[in-house]
PDB file of C-alpha atoms in Angstrom:
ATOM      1  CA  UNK A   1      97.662  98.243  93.327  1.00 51.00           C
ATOM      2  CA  UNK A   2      99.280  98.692  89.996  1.00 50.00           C
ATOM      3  CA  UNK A   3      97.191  99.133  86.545  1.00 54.00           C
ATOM      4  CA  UNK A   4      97.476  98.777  82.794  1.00 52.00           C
ATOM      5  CA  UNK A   5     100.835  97.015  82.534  1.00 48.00           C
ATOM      6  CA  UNK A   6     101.528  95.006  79.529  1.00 44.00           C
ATOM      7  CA  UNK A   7     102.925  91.823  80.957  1.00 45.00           C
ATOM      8  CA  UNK A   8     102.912  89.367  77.549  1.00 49.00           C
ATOM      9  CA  UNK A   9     103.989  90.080  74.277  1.00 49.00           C
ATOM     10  CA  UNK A  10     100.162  89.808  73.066  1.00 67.00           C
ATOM     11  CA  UNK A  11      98.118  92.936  72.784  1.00 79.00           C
ATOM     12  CA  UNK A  12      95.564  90.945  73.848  1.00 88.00           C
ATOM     13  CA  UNK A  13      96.137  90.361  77.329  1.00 90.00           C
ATOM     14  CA  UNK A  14      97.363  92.984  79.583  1.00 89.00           C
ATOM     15  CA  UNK A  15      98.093  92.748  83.825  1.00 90.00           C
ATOM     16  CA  UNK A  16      95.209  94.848  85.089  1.00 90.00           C
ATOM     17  CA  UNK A  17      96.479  95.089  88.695  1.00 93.00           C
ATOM     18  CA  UNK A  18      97.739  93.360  91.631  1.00 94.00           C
ATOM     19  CA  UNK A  19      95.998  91.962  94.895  1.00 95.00           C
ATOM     20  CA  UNK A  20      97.956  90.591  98.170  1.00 95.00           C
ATOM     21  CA  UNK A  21      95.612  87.460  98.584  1.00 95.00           C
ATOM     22  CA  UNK A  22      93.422  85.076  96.735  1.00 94.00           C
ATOM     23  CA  UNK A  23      89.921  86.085  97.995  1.00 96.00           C
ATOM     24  CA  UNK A  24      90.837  89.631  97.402  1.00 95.00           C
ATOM     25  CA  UNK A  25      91.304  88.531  93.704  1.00 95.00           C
ATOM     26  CA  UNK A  26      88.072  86.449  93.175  1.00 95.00           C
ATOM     27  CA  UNK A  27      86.113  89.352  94.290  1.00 96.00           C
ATOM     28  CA  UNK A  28      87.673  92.223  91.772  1.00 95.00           C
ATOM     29  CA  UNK A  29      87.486  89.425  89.040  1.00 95.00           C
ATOM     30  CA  UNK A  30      84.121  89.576  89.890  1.00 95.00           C
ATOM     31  CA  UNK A  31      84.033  93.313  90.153  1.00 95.00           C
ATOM     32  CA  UNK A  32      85.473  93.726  86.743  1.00 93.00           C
ATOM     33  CA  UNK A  33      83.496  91.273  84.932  1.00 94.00           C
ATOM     34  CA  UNK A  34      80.523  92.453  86.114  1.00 94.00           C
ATOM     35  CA  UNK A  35      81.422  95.866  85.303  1.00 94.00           C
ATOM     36  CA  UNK A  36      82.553  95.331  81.957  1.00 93.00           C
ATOM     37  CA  UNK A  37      79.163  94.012  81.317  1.00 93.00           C
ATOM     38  CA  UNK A  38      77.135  96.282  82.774  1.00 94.00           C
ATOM     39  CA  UNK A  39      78.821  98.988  80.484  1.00 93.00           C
ATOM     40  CA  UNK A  40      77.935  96.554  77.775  1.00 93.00           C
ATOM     41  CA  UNK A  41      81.604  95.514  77.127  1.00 91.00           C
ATOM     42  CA  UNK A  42      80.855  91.963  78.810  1.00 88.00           C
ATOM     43  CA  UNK A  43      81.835  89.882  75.251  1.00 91.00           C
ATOM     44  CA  UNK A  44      84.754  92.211  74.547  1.00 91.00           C
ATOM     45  CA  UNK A  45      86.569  91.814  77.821  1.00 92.00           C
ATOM     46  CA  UNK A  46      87.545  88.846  80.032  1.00 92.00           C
ATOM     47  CA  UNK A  47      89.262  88.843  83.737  1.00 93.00           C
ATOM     48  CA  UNK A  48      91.169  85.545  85.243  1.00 93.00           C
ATOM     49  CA  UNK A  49      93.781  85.745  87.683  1.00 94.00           C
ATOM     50  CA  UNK A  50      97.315  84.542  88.017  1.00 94.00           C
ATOM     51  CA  UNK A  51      99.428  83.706  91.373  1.00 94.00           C
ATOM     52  CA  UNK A  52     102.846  85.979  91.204  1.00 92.00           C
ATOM     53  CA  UNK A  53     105.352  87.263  93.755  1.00 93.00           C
ATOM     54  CA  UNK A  54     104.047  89.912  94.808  1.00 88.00           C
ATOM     55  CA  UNK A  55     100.557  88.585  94.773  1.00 93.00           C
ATOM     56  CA  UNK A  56      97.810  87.587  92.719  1.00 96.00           C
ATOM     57  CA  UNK A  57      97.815  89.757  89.128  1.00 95.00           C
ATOM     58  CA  UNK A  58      94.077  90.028  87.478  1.00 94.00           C
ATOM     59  CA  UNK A  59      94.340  89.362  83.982  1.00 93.00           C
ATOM     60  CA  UNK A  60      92.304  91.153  81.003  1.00 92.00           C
ATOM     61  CA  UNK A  61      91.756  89.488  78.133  1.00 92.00           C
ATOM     62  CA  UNK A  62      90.434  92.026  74.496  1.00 92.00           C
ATOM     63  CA  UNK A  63      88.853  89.724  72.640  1.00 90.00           C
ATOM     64  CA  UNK A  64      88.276  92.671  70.024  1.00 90.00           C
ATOM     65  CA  UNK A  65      92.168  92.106  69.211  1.00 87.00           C
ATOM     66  CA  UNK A  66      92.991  89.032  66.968  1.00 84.00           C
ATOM     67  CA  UNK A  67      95.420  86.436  68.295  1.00 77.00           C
ATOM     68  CA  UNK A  68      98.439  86.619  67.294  1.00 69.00           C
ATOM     69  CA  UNK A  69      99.617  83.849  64.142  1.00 61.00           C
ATOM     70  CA  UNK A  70     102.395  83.768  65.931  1.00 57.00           C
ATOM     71  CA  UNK A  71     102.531  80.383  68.138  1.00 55.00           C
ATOM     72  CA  UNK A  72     105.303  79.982  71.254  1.00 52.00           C
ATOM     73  CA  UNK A  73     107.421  76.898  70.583  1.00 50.00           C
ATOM     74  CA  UNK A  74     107.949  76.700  74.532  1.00 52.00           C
ATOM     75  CA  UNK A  75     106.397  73.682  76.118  1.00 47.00           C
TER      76      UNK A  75
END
């Protein structure tokens, strides 16, 4: 599993690491989220996941950063 690697040009949402299959990625969403809120981070941070080649990437979201004004024009 890989961690911390900024996969969009947003600050605000980093690839957190890579799981081989889907359940294996529902559960360490879980894991995360549940973590982040037990250290009282829970509003700050939010997990998804994404399908990739070489698996399923979990996503983290900072809401703490502000979005960029910056809108893509790709469709």
């Amino acid at each position: 599993m890989t961690q911390g690697t900024i996969v969009r040009p947003s600050k605000r949402v980093e690839e957190w690491e890579t799981v081989d299959d889907i359940e294996t990625a529902k559960e360490r969403v879980r894991y995360w989220a549940e973590f982040f809120t037990h250290q009282g981070f829970g509003e700050r941070f939010g997990f998804w996941r994404e399908p990739s080649p070489a698996g399923y990437k979990i996503m983290l979201l900072d809401r703490s950063i502000p979005e960029s004004p910056y809108k893509s024009k790709c469709k």
